[in-house]
Amino acid sequence: MQGRASPDVPGIAAATVFAIASQIIGAAFLYLILRVDGGWQVVGLLALLGLGFYLLERLPWIADYALASFARVPLVAMITAAVIVLAFPFFVGSNTYILHLLIVAELYAVLALALNFQLGSANIPNFATGASYGIGAYVSALLAINFGVSFWLTLPVAALAATLFGFIIGIPSMRTRDTYLALVTIAFGVVVQQLLNNFSWTGGPNGLVGIPAPSLFGHSFADPLVIFGWKLPSQANFYYLSAALVVVAIVTAHRLHGSRIGLAWNALRADEIAAKAQGINVAWFKVLAFAVDAFLAAFAGTIYAFYVSYISPDNFTFLVSVTIMTMVIVGGMDNIFGVIVGAFLLTILPEKLRAFADYRLLFFGVVIIGFLMIRPQGLFPQRMRRYGGEP
Amino acid sequence: MAELLVQQLVNWITLGCIYALLAIGFSLIFGVLNVIHFSHGDVAMTAPFITLALAQALATALGASGPAWLVLAVPVAVLAVGLIGVLLDKVVIRRFRDAPAMMALVATVALGIVIRELIRHLYPQGSNPHAFPRLVSGMAFEISGVAISWFALLVVVLTVALVAMLFVFLRMTPLGLRIRAASEDRVVARMMGIRDARVFRATFFIASAIGAIAGLLFASYAGVTRFDFGVMAGLLGFSAAVIGGLGSMPGAILGGLIIAGIEVLAQTFVPDGASYRLVFVFLLVIAVLIFRPAGLLGRTVMEKV
């Protein structure tokens, strides 16, 4: 790990066992927290989670060991992850609410990964991810409703439209920075949301209704999914679709992180002037970060629109952008795994806090502030870049 | 036409003064702590609720409801909001002064959620809008056929007085000097023996109390208040402070007047402008920041290695 020969590289067998067991435990925990609905059980599980992070904090070798074992048997780890993701709906069964939560969490994971390119890798604030998400949703929904374009064709079109928007927001980013840039992105977000709210062809505050369900090879996504005689509710279609999108986002993030682009973004984060002196085209990479963010966010927006089949400007407010930012910060900036955990946690937590009925937003705010104060570097802080040789 | 013009001019100045007072709070806090206190708008909008609750309590305790209680409740509410600001600084905001800027921004946005939810839960029927009376009513005088209300006059006089007081305070008192020193360079100020805890306390008290006055005027201008008005008040005040140039008092006032100006212009001259007014406001914000990236009166800091 990290260039030094660590004495505790796990053996193949130990690594395999660890990689499989840890993922199953993680999945079981997710399953439990989705299943329980009593207020105190949620509190208990959260306390358990807190204990886990406390242990991670106290005993950093656990994280090192985990990373080392995953790196030792990457194939096993990936296959386990794939099996868990594929099998999860079978355990959930006919509980559509849990599937719904999972889909929303997956879409937010994509959004958080999208924002992570900017906020995490390059440390550029962007409060307009919600707007890109909305543009993706509206463009694809309008195409499908007015022109009967199929879902699979609206995906790239929506992504292109949002990318264009990303470039437009990116332009002021060449000149402004920090707080001023944050305000520019807030302003873009508010303008988009207000326009969606006021134009008549976007349905105004009522939004768009009746977005047709997509279909693939003759199978409509509105129908239940039947696999080997198992009948899964129709939400399972979207669950797998969003899971595929998460995989695409992870691969994109991973490849970009390893490429010169990711390196350039990290250089921007570390020191803009030094980056410029190294010959990095600062303006271009900043704008590129905005464009990539908008591109991925539009994918999530499209799936969201077709999944709920009803969108309104209220789904894409400033607070949505703030939530996405919080996911990245709470999860851990520039850490792909952390960002996904952050997205899942912050999607599921408010839902579970419904047990506290009216007080859940209050709770949510307090939890976020607490997180930022106690663990400002996020749940999973970013790791040092590894240059060169594998361990 | 002339009547309309004068009427809109009065609206513009009234609204501009309110935004300017909000912007001053953002600017003051940013100047000293280098932190965007995004929940400042929410803090400000607690003032109308505290006033209403106090007036209600006084009326039930002493009988005989009347506007007198409101007048009595206002200064108490302003003081209380000032103390709330100090408390929030001590408990939350101060901890983020050395953190990355985005962290403070997100933390204070979350703080805004907490404040809004607290209002909603603590105030009876807090989810509903509550009528807020004009602090003063009636017409003062006429200009070319347009009656100027006492309220508009009050807003302008109060703003001018507050700004003048703030100016005198910052320029001519020892504490004001310390605040300016800390705003210039916190580390050096500390080396000169300035206790920054006191400076922060004073800054937050002043900023929040001024914000409270702005919040009361805002609710009074709208005639109504609701737990989530703080979001818009905060966004508009923040925008005013930023396009004026963060940390600059004249900039905050200028920014407030500009934001109010575009809002009134959009409402008056653009068909259906009322529903598009935020679009115009924020397009202007973007345009200003493209051409003046540090705001209109902000200092452009050349970054050196």
XYZ file of C-alpha atoms in Angstrom:
696
model
C 0.000 0.000 0.000
C 1.083 3.492 -0.834
C 4.551 2.609 -1.835
C 5.664 1.125 1.446
C 5.878 -2.601 1.912
C 3.292 -3.242 4.568
C 3.957 -6.286 6.658
C 0.295 -7.225 6.949
C -0.692 -7.917 3.346
C -3.423 -10.512 3.751
C -3.105 -13.894 2.139
C -5.362 -14.856 -0.758
C -7.664 -16.967 1.393
C -7.991 -14.373 4.137
C -8.532 -11.636 1.596
C -11.228 -13.626 -0.198
C -13.071 -14.369 3.019
C -12.799 -10.761 4.121
C -13.937 -9.322 0.778
C -17.001 -11.577 0.670
C -17.894 -11.356 4.356
C -17.530 -7.590 4.655
C -19.759 -6.968 1.653
C -22.397 -9.375 2.885
C -22.364 -7.694 6.282
C -22.703 -4.312 4.605
C -25.611 -5.514 2.495
C -27.270 -7.138 5.498
C -26.980 -3.881 7.397
C -28.530 -1.969 4.502
C -31.310 -4.553 4.344
C -31.997 -4.270 8.067
C -32.088 -0.498 8.085
C -34.465 -0.548 5.133
C -36.695 -3.117 6.789
C -37.137 -1.729 10.298
C -39.643 1.001 10.827
C -39.842 1.453 14.588
C -38.201 4.662 15.751
C -35.998 3.022 18.382
C -34.801 0.245 16.126
C -33.588 2.901 13.693
C -31.816 4.691 16.497
C -30.203 1.413 17.552
C -28.977 0.663 14.041
C -27.652 4.185 13.692
C -25.816 3.797 16.973
C -24.301 0.605 15.581
C -23.246 2.509 12.469
C -21.753 5.242 14.628
C -19.841 2.624 16.574
C -18.507 1.226 13.313
C -17.193 4.600 12.233
C -15.781 5.189 15.692
C -13.851 1.931 15.408
C -12.623 2.932 11.942
C -11.428 6.207 13.387
C -9.689 4.595 16.364
C -8.204 1.655 14.508
C -7.105 2.902 11.096
C -5.542 -0.438 10.247
C -9.037 -1.844 9.649
C -9.453 0.424 6.643
C -5.952 -0.403 5.421
C -6.623 -4.096 5.797
C -9.939 -3.795 3.942
C -8.349 -1.920 1.076
C -5.469 -4.370 0.918
C -7.773 -7.368 0.775
C -9.961 -5.816 -1.902
C -6.887 -4.975 -3.923
C -5.611 -8.527 -3.452
C -8.689 -10.206 -4.902
C -10.393 -7.554 -7.021
C -12.271 -10.077 -9.122
C -13.793 -11.829 -6.113
C -14.770 -8.502 -4.613
C -16.419 -7.321 -7.795
C -18.292 -10.560 -8.381
C -19.562 -10.508 -4.792
C -20.716 -6.932 -5.226
C -22.456 -7.784 -8.486
C -24.204 -10.801 -6.968
C -25.363 -8.760 -3.975
C -26.703 -5.965 -6.177
C -28.462 -8.431 -8.477
C -29.903 -10.517 -5.661
C -31.027 -7.679 -3.413
C -34.526 -7.267 -4.930
C -35.208 -10.977 -4.383
C -34.738 -10.527 -0.660
C -36.787 -7.376 -0.603
C -39.544 -9.253 -2.394
C -42.778 -7.411 -2.998
C -41.995 -4.465 -0.702
C -42.172 -1.678 -3.291
C -41.411 1.050 -0.773
C -37.950 -0.368 -0.094
C -37.300 -0.722 -3.804
C -38.388 2.853 -4.296
C -35.962 4.017 -1.621
C -33.180 2.039 -3.229
C -33.866 3.525 -6.658
C -33.854 7.068 -5.286
C -30.664 6.316 -3.363
C -29.025 4.972 -6.516
C -30.012 8.043 -8.503
C -28.664 10.284 -5.771
C -25.478 8.232 -5.745
C -25.075 9.058 -9.443
C -25.745 12.734 -8.778
C -23.276 12.771 -5.905
C -20.651 11.047 -8.051
C -21.302 13.644 -10.741
C -20.825 16.498 -8.326
C -17.787 14.773 -6.892
C -15.840 15.549 -10.075
C -16.120 19.187 -9.188
C -16.474 19.510 -5.481
C -14.308 16.518 -4.637
C -11.679 16.391 -7.337
C -11.311 20.031 -8.244
C -12.887 21.771 -5.234
C -15.175 23.874 -7.396
C -18.486 24.625 -5.685
C -21.575 23.898 -7.731
C -25.059 24.525 -6.474
C -26.572 23.860 -9.892
C -26.392 20.072 -10.017
C -30.084 20.051 -9.174
C -30.671 22.240 -12.218
C -28.752 19.894 -14.533
C -30.724 17.030 -13.046
C -33.920 18.954 -13.786
C -32.867 19.825 -17.321
C -32.189 16.152 -18.007
C -35.579 15.183 -16.608
C -37.504 17.890 -18.449
C -35.794 17.483 -21.824
C -36.381 13.744 -21.885
C -39.928 14.030 -20.550
C -40.868 16.692 -23.094
C -39.408 14.633 -25.932
C -41.269 11.531 -24.803
C -44.618 13.246 -24.237
C -44.697 15.562 -27.235
C -42.861 13.555 -29.857
C -43.149 10.008 -28.569
C -39.387 9.587 -28.587
C -38.303 6.373 -26.866
C -36.573 6.482 -23.511
C -33.317 5.131 -24.902
C -33.102 7.943 -27.443
C -33.985 10.664 -24.974
C -31.092 9.640 -22.723
C -28.306 10.958 -24.975
C -30.328 13.995 -26.064
C -31.047 15.002 -22.478
C -27.408 14.437 -21.572
C -26.293 16.652 -24.467
C -28.688 19.429 -23.496
C -27.513 19.345 -19.892
C -23.867 19.254 -20.955
C -24.450 22.397 -22.959
C -25.941 23.939 -19.831
C -22.882 22.775 -17.898
C -20.613 24.558 -20.362
C -22.674 27.712 -19.984
C -22.379 27.672 -16.187
C -18.734 26.832 -16.573
C -17.944 30.039 -18.451
C -18.230 32.403 -15.453
C -16.160 29.897 -13.491
C -13.140 31.025 -15.457
C -13.310 34.392 -13.773
C -15.033 33.965 -10.441
C -14.045 31.716 -7.591
C -15.035 30.436 -4.158
C -18.021 32.274 -2.714
C -18.585 34.320 -5.843
C -18.614 31.202 -7.982
C -20.942 29.544 -5.497
C -23.357 32.424 -5.947
C -23.134 32.182 -9.747
C -24.113 28.518 -9.604
C -26.882 29.256 -7.088
C -28.134 31.944 -9.447
C -28.121 29.530 -12.402
C -29.989 26.974 -10.319
C -32.654 29.464 -9.249
C -33.060 30.806 -12.791
C -33.589 27.324 -14.235
C -36.011 26.342 -11.494
C -37.960 29.594 -11.851
C -38.146 29.239 -15.620
C -39.439 25.684 -15.314
C -41.955 27.028 -12.835
C -43.168 29.776 -15.163
C -43.020 28.536 -18.745
C -46.324 27.193 -19.955
C -44.750 24.504 -22.134
C -43.074 22.948 -19.109
C -46.412 22.706 -17.372
C -45.590 25.505 -14.934
C -45.804 24.645 -11.257
C -47.922 21.600 -12.115
C -45.079 19.993 -13.988
C -45.370 17.243 -16.559
C -47.640 14.277 -16.096
C -47.936 10.961 -17.859
C -44.403 10.226 -18.954
C -44.639 6.811 -20.639
C -42.701 3.929 -19.145
C -39.696 2.802 -21.179
C -39.507 -0.650 -22.675
C -36.645 -2.924 -23.649
C -36.910 -5.854 -26.066
C -40.677 -5.715 -25.832
C -40.683 -5.748 -22.050
C -42.387 -2.672 -20.652
C -40.823 -1.276 -17.488
C -44.305 -0.776 -16.068
C -44.830 -4.544 -15.978
C -43.580 -6.800 -13.211
C -40.225 -8.369 -13.864
C -40.258 -12.146 -14.037
C -36.921 -13.905 -13.635
C -36.751 -17.708 -13.410
C -40.298 -17.854 -12.177
C -39.646 -15.191 -9.523
C -41.974 -12.291 -9.898
C -40.524 -8.939 -8.891
C -42.571 -5.726 -8.738
C -42.231 -3.314 -11.645
C -39.907 -1.103 -9.597
C -37.276 -3.818 -9.956
C -36.858 -2.796 -13.616
C -35.827 0.673 -12.574
C -33.752 -0.696 -9.736
C -31.591 -2.626 -12.177
C -31.529 0.272 -14.633
C -30.329 2.728 -11.987
C -27.866 0.168 -10.662
C -26.433 -0.042 -14.175
C -26.175 3.728 -14.237
C -24.366 3.706 -10.890
C -21.898 1.208 -12.342
C -21.378 3.466 -15.362
C -20.845 6.421 -13.033
C -18.373 4.479 -10.899
C -16.396 3.311 -13.914
C -16.393 6.836 -15.339
C -15.287 8.282 -12.023
C -12.608 5.652 -11.607
C -11.233 6.070 -15.106
C -11.316 9.859 -14.908
C -9.633 9.774 -11.521
C -6.835 7.694 -12.971
C -6.472 9.790 -16.102
C -4.624 13.022 -16.711
C -7.936 14.842 -16.391
C -8.409 13.622 -12.827
C -4.825 14.500 -12.067
C -5.341 17.978 -13.504
C -8.439 18.440 -11.337
C -6.522 17.386 -8.251
C -3.780 19.806 -9.177
C -6.391 22.570 -9.442
C -7.631 21.700 -6.000
C -4.167 21.738 -4.494
C -3.048 25.033 -5.963
C -4.479 26.778 -8.956
C -1.468 28.946 -9.675
C 0.955 26.048 -9.380
C -1.297 24.069 -11.735
C -1.230 26.903 -14.225
C 2.533 27.079 -13.967
C 2.689 23.381 -14.791
C 0.985 24.097 -18.079
C -2.471 22.895 -17.104
C -5.211 24.703 -18.976
C -7.064 25.800 -15.845
C -10.072 27.352 -17.563
C -10.673 24.320 -19.756
C -10.508 21.822 -16.920
C -12.840 23.901 -14.774
C -15.408 24.080 -17.544
C -14.924 20.400 -18.253
C -15.736 19.588 -14.630
C -19.028 21.438 -14.969
C -19.831 19.668 -18.216
C -19.107 16.175 -16.857
C -21.214 16.904 -13.786
C -24.153 18.052 -15.899
C -23.791 15.088 -18.264
C -24.094 12.463 -15.528
C -26.764 14.407 -13.655
C -28.912 14.457 -16.793
C -28.798 10.654 -16.981
C -30.082 10.460 -13.426
C -32.750 13.037 -14.250
C -33.958 11.085 -17.254
C -34.317 7.869 -15.294
C -36.068 9.734 -12.499
C -38.571 11.294 -14.894
C -39.450 7.976 -16.502
C -39.535 6.192 -13.175
C -41.994 8.435 -11.335
C -43.677 9.466 -14.629
C -44.440 12.839 -13.083
C -42.022 15.734 -12.573
C -42.508 19.253 -11.262
C -40.121 22.148 -10.589
C -40.284 21.311 -6.890
C -38.131 18.244 -7.539
C -35.209 20.395 -8.646
C -34.921 23.235 -6.156
C -31.876 24.823 -4.583
C -32.309 22.494 -1.609
C -31.854 19.448 -3.853
C -28.483 20.826 -4.932
C -27.593 21.445 -1.312
C -28.553 17.871 -0.436
C -26.290 16.541 -3.178
C -23.439 18.715 -1.933
C -24.012 17.444 1.577
C -23.831 13.854 0.341
C -20.425 14.469 -1.188
C -19.096 16.279 1.865
C -20.510 13.834 4.407
C -19.394 10.813 2.424
C -15.897 12.078 1.844
C -14.701 14.274 -0.968
C -13.004 12.612 -3.906
C -13.651 9.158 -2.459
C -15.940 7.185 -4.784
C -16.993 4.670 -2.162
C -17.533 7.373 0.455
C -19.674 9.470 -1.835
C -21.933 6.496 -2.565
C -22.267 5.711 1.145
C -23.070 9.386 1.759
C -25.783 9.328 -0.891
C -27.387 6.166 0.476
C -27.198 7.359 4.065
C -28.674 10.775 3.381
C -31.448 9.365 1.196
C -32.492 6.632 3.583
C -31.982 8.531 6.837
C -34.700 11.180 6.317
C -37.115 8.463 5.226
C -36.396 6.404 8.299
C -36.748 9.476 10.464
C -40.376 9.549 9.396
C -40.846 7.695 12.638
C -40.167 11.096 14.157
C -42.831 12.408 11.834
C -42.755 16.166 11.764
C -39.345 16.543 13.286
C -37.374 14.742 10.643
C -36.146 17.807 8.728
C -35.021 19.301 12.008
C -33.219 16.092 12.834
C -31.685 15.992 9.391
C -30.259 19.494 9.761
C -28.856 18.705 13.189
C -27.298 15.464 11.919
C -25.596 17.281 9.032
C -24.192 19.999 11.274
C -23.037 17.358 13.739
C -21.315 15.394 10.984
C -19.524 18.457 9.680
C -18.333 19.382 13.149
C -17.289 15.947 14.327
C -15.918 14.520 11.126
C -15.229 17.406 8.746
C -13.185 15.285 6.366
C -16.195 13.076 5.684
C -16.945 9.471 6.601
C -14.331 8.129 4.236
C -11.588 10.683 3.735
C -9.829 10.657 0.419
C -6.692 8.599 0.250
C -3.339 9.589 -1.055
C -2.953 9.013 -4.728
C -0.980 5.909 -5.552
C 1.588 6.500 -8.198
C 3.118 3.632 -10.040
C 3.527 0.096 -8.772
C 0.786 -2.113 -7.420
C 1.437 -3.538 -3.988
C -47.227 57.777 -15.864
C -45.543 60.171 -13.495
C -47.637 58.791 -10.663
C -46.637 55.272 -11.514
C -43.024 56.306 -11.713
C -43.044 57.992 -8.331
C -44.904 55.078 -6.791
C -42.365 52.602 -8.156
C -39.531 54.847 -7.063
C -40.869 54.709 -3.522
C -41.249 50.931 -3.735
C -37.734 50.629 -5.047
C -36.194 52.690 -2.263
C -38.181 50.892 0.428
C -37.296 47.435 -0.817
C -33.725 48.478 -1.584
C -33.215 49.663 1.978
C -34.522 46.370 3.368
C -32.212 44.322 1.126
C -29.317 46.617 1.965
C -29.835 46.005 5.688
C -29.825 42.250 5.056
C -26.738 42.513 2.863
C -24.862 44.492 5.519
C -25.154 41.515 7.864
C -23.712 39.102 5.308
C -20.919 41.499 4.474
C -20.034 42.257 8.071
C -19.837 38.591 9.050
C -17.918 37.637 5.941
C -15.489 40.465 6.501
C -14.620 39.316 9.990
C -14.927 35.539 9.869
C -14.462 34.861 6.177
C -17.502 32.636 6.480
C -20.725 32.908 4.548
C -23.446 32.832 7.157
C -26.081 31.428 4.852
C -28.693 31.163 7.582
C -28.520 34.900 8.203
C -31.792 35.345 6.328
C -33.457 32.747 8.533
C -32.077 34.354 11.669
C -33.452 37.688 10.461
C -36.877 36.211 9.794
C -37.175 34.868 13.330
C -37.652 38.490 14.415
C -41.252 38.851 13.157
C -42.214 35.626 14.892
C -40.605 36.624 18.161
C -42.352 39.992 17.929
C -45.726 38.391 17.260
C -45.288 35.898 20.070
C -44.205 38.601 22.510
C -47.060 40.925 21.577
C -49.456 38.028 21.991
C -48.022 37.124 25.379
C -48.143 40.716 26.570
C -51.699 41.083 25.375
C -52.887 37.966 27.189
C -50.925 38.763 30.336
C -51.974 42.385 30.665
C -55.203 42.298 28.741
C -56.264 44.965 26.287
C -54.678 44.077 22.992
C -53.414 46.915 20.933
C -50.620 48.090 18.685
C -48.809 49.366 21.759
C -47.634 45.882 22.624
C -46.191 45.465 19.177
C -44.131 48.599 19.563
C -42.914 47.310 22.892
C -42.144 43.878 21.502
C -40.047 45.104 18.580
C -36.918 46.252 20.463
C -37.003 43.145 22.644
C -37.189 40.955 19.544
C -34.279 42.798 17.948
C -32.157 42.254 21.055
C -33.200 38.615 21.236
C -32.271 37.990 17.607
C -28.921 39.644 18.211
C -28.316 37.193 21.046
C -29.475 34.288 18.860
C -26.838 35.317 16.350
C -24.165 35.329 19.055
C -25.284 31.914 20.252
C -25.232 30.409 16.749
C -21.755 31.792 16.220
C -20.523 30.291 19.471
C -22.129 26.887 18.976
C -21.750 26.322 15.247
C -20.402 28.936 12.898
C -17.141 29.793 14.620
C -15.984 26.206 14.263
C -15.978 26.542 10.508
C -13.943 29.699 10.215
C -10.803 27.812 9.234
C -12.573 25.026 7.338
C -12.877 25.029 3.544
C -15.377 27.650 2.420
C -17.804 25.085 1.046
C -18.040 23.309 4.367
C -19.135 26.464 6.135
C -21.623 27.144 3.379
C -23.224 23.715 3.681
C -23.179 23.841 7.479
C -24.961 27.180 7.562
C -27.475 26.011 4.967
C -28.234 23.104 7.308
C -28.411 25.582 10.170
C -31.001 27.484 8.149
C -33.079 24.300 7.884
C -32.850 23.856 11.649
C -33.920 27.436 12.341
C -36.856 27.230 9.940
C -38.020 23.948 11.420
C -37.709 25.333 14.941
C -39.904 28.283 14.024
C -42.387 25.910 12.449
C -42.578 23.743 15.544
C -42.295 26.297 18.309
C -44.676 28.893 16.950
C -48.321 27.859 17.162
C -49.466 26.756 13.702
C -46.050 27.652 12.405
C -46.574 26.060 8.994
C -49.175 28.644 8.063
C -48.514 32.197 6.970
C -49.179 34.747 9.696
C -50.343 38.289 9.110
C -47.810 40.853 10.219
C -49.060 44.409 10.714
C -47.463 47.511 9.315
C -45.298 48.914 12.061
C -46.623 52.374 11.296
C -49.656 53.079 9.180
C -51.128 56.011 7.368
C -49.866 58.407 4.768
C -47.231 60.979 5.518
C -47.420 63.402 2.601
C -47.986 63.595 -1.117
C -45.630 63.994 -4.018
C -47.249 64.773 -7.372
C -50.407 62.953 -6.470
C -48.746 59.956 -4.870
C -49.212 59.460 -1.172
C -46.022 58.476 0.605
C -46.705 56.187 3.528
C -45.213 56.620 6.958
C -43.900 53.116 6.560
C -41.756 53.987 3.537
C -40.485 56.983 5.428
C -39.720 54.840 8.458
C -37.764 52.347 6.372
C -35.625 55.030 4.781
C -34.998 56.964 7.994
C -34.221 53.772 9.912
C -31.815 52.550 7.241
C -29.984 55.847 7.011
C -29.761 56.051 10.808
C -28.508 52.469 11.149
C -25.940 52.872 8.414
C -24.725 56.124 9.950
C -24.521 54.525 13.370
C -22.663 51.560 11.984
C -20.274 53.876 10.206
C -19.585 55.881 13.337
C -19.249 52.695 15.355
C -16.783 51.087 12.964
C -14.728 54.242 12.463
C -14.735 55.934 15.834
C -15.046 53.438 18.642
C -12.324 51.139 19.993
C -14.476 48.059 19.382
C -15.175 49.198 15.840
C -11.465 49.586 15.278
C -10.899 46.053 16.529
C -13.583 44.709 14.229
C -11.978 46.438 11.282
C -8.575 45.146 12.305
C -9.827 41.567 12.575
C -11.525 41.973 9.226
C -8.264 43.149 7.681
C -6.154 40.295 9.002
C -7.258 38.072 11.838
C -3.846 36.686 12.696
C -2.119 40.029 12.841
C -5.037 41.432 14.837
C -4.500 38.676 17.362
C -0.832 39.490 17.571
C -1.787 43.069 18.375
C -3.652 41.810 21.411
C -7.161 41.860 19.987
C -9.312 39.123 21.490
C -11.077 37.698 18.508
C -13.800 36.018 20.584
C -15.069 39.466 21.582
C -14.851 40.719 18.050
C -16.874 37.768 16.797
C -19.481 38.261 19.504
C -19.866 41.944 18.722
C -19.983 41.339 14.983
C -22.632 38.671 15.230
C -24.721 40.715 17.621
C -24.667 43.766 15.377
C -25.191 41.837 12.156
C -28.055 39.782 13.586
C -29.755 42.763 15.214
C -29.588 44.726 11.957
C -30.862 41.613 10.206
C -33.725 41.430 12.697
C -34.730 44.982 11.865
C -34.561 44.095 8.177
C -36.661 40.988 8.835
C -39.295 43.018 10.682
C -39.423 45.562 7.863
C -39.556 42.739 5.302
C -42.525 41.090 7.030
C -44.144 44.455 7.512
C -43.658 45.337 3.844
C -45.153 42.036 2.727
C -47.860 42.225 5.384
C -47.325 38.563 6.120
C -44.612 36.227 7.344
C -44.010 32.517 7.065
C -41.393 30.197 8.506
C -39.617 29.756 5.155
C -39.427 33.408 4.098
C -35.863 33.342 5.369
C -34.697 31.366 2.319
C -35.599 34.099 -0.127
C -34.595 36.887 2.255
C -31.246 35.150 2.690
C -30.694 34.514 -1.029
C -31.551 38.097 -1.981
C -29.511 39.618 0.837
C -26.570 37.372 0.033
C -26.800 38.260 -3.655
C -26.887 41.943 -2.802
C -23.817 41.593 -0.596
C -21.938 39.603 -3.252
C -22.655 41.814 -6.249
C -21.749 44.825 -4.145
C -18.534 43.153 -3.072
C -18.351 41.071 0.104
C -16.891 42.909 3.059
C -17.729 46.330 1.680
C -20.484 48.316 3.438
C -21.140 50.773 0.596
C -21.151 47.741 -1.696
C -23.857 46.066 0.387
C -26.056 49.146 0.148
C -25.447 49.509 -3.567
C -26.154 45.805 -4.086
C -29.413 46.045 -2.149
C -30.567 48.979 -4.227
C -29.632 47.232 -7.485
C -31.420 43.998 -6.590
C -34.517 45.872 -5.490
C -34.310 48.017 -8.609
C -34.332 45.116 -11.017
C -37.138 43.477 -9.062
C -39.326 46.580 -9.206
C -38.442 47.197 -12.855
C -39.388 43.650 -13.783
C -42.667 43.919 -11.923
C -43.586 47.237 -13.496
C -42.471 47.088 -17.075
C -42.301 43.460 -18.089
C -45.587 41.744 -18.831
C -46.073 38.951 -16.311
C -42.883 40.232 -14.716
C -43.930 39.451 -11.168
C -43.548 35.715 -11.680
C -40.278 36.159 -13.573
C -38.751 38.653 -11.172
C -36.336 36.157 -9.602
C -35.158 35.142 -13.064
C -34.261 38.755 -13.818
C -32.634 39.260 -10.439
C -30.389 36.229 -10.730
C -29.547 36.798 -14.392
C -28.348 40.219 -13.315
C -26.316 38.616 -10.526
C -24.641 36.322 -13.065
C -23.979 39.202 -15.454
C -22.457 41.384 -12.742
C -20.179 38.597 -11.575
C -19.004 37.802 -15.098
C -17.840 41.377 -15.610
C -16.864 42.186 -12.033
C -15.865 38.845 -10.504
C -15.262 40.348 -7.063
C -18.436 42.415 -7.025
C -18.930 46.046 -7.952
C -17.051 47.623 -5.066
C -15.088 44.579 -3.952
C -11.344 44.623 -3.851
C -9.857 42.457 -6.547
C -7.146 40.540 -4.793
C -4.343 39.518 -7.044
C -3.247 36.115 -5.936
C 0.469 35.795 -5.562
C 2.561 32.779 -4.911
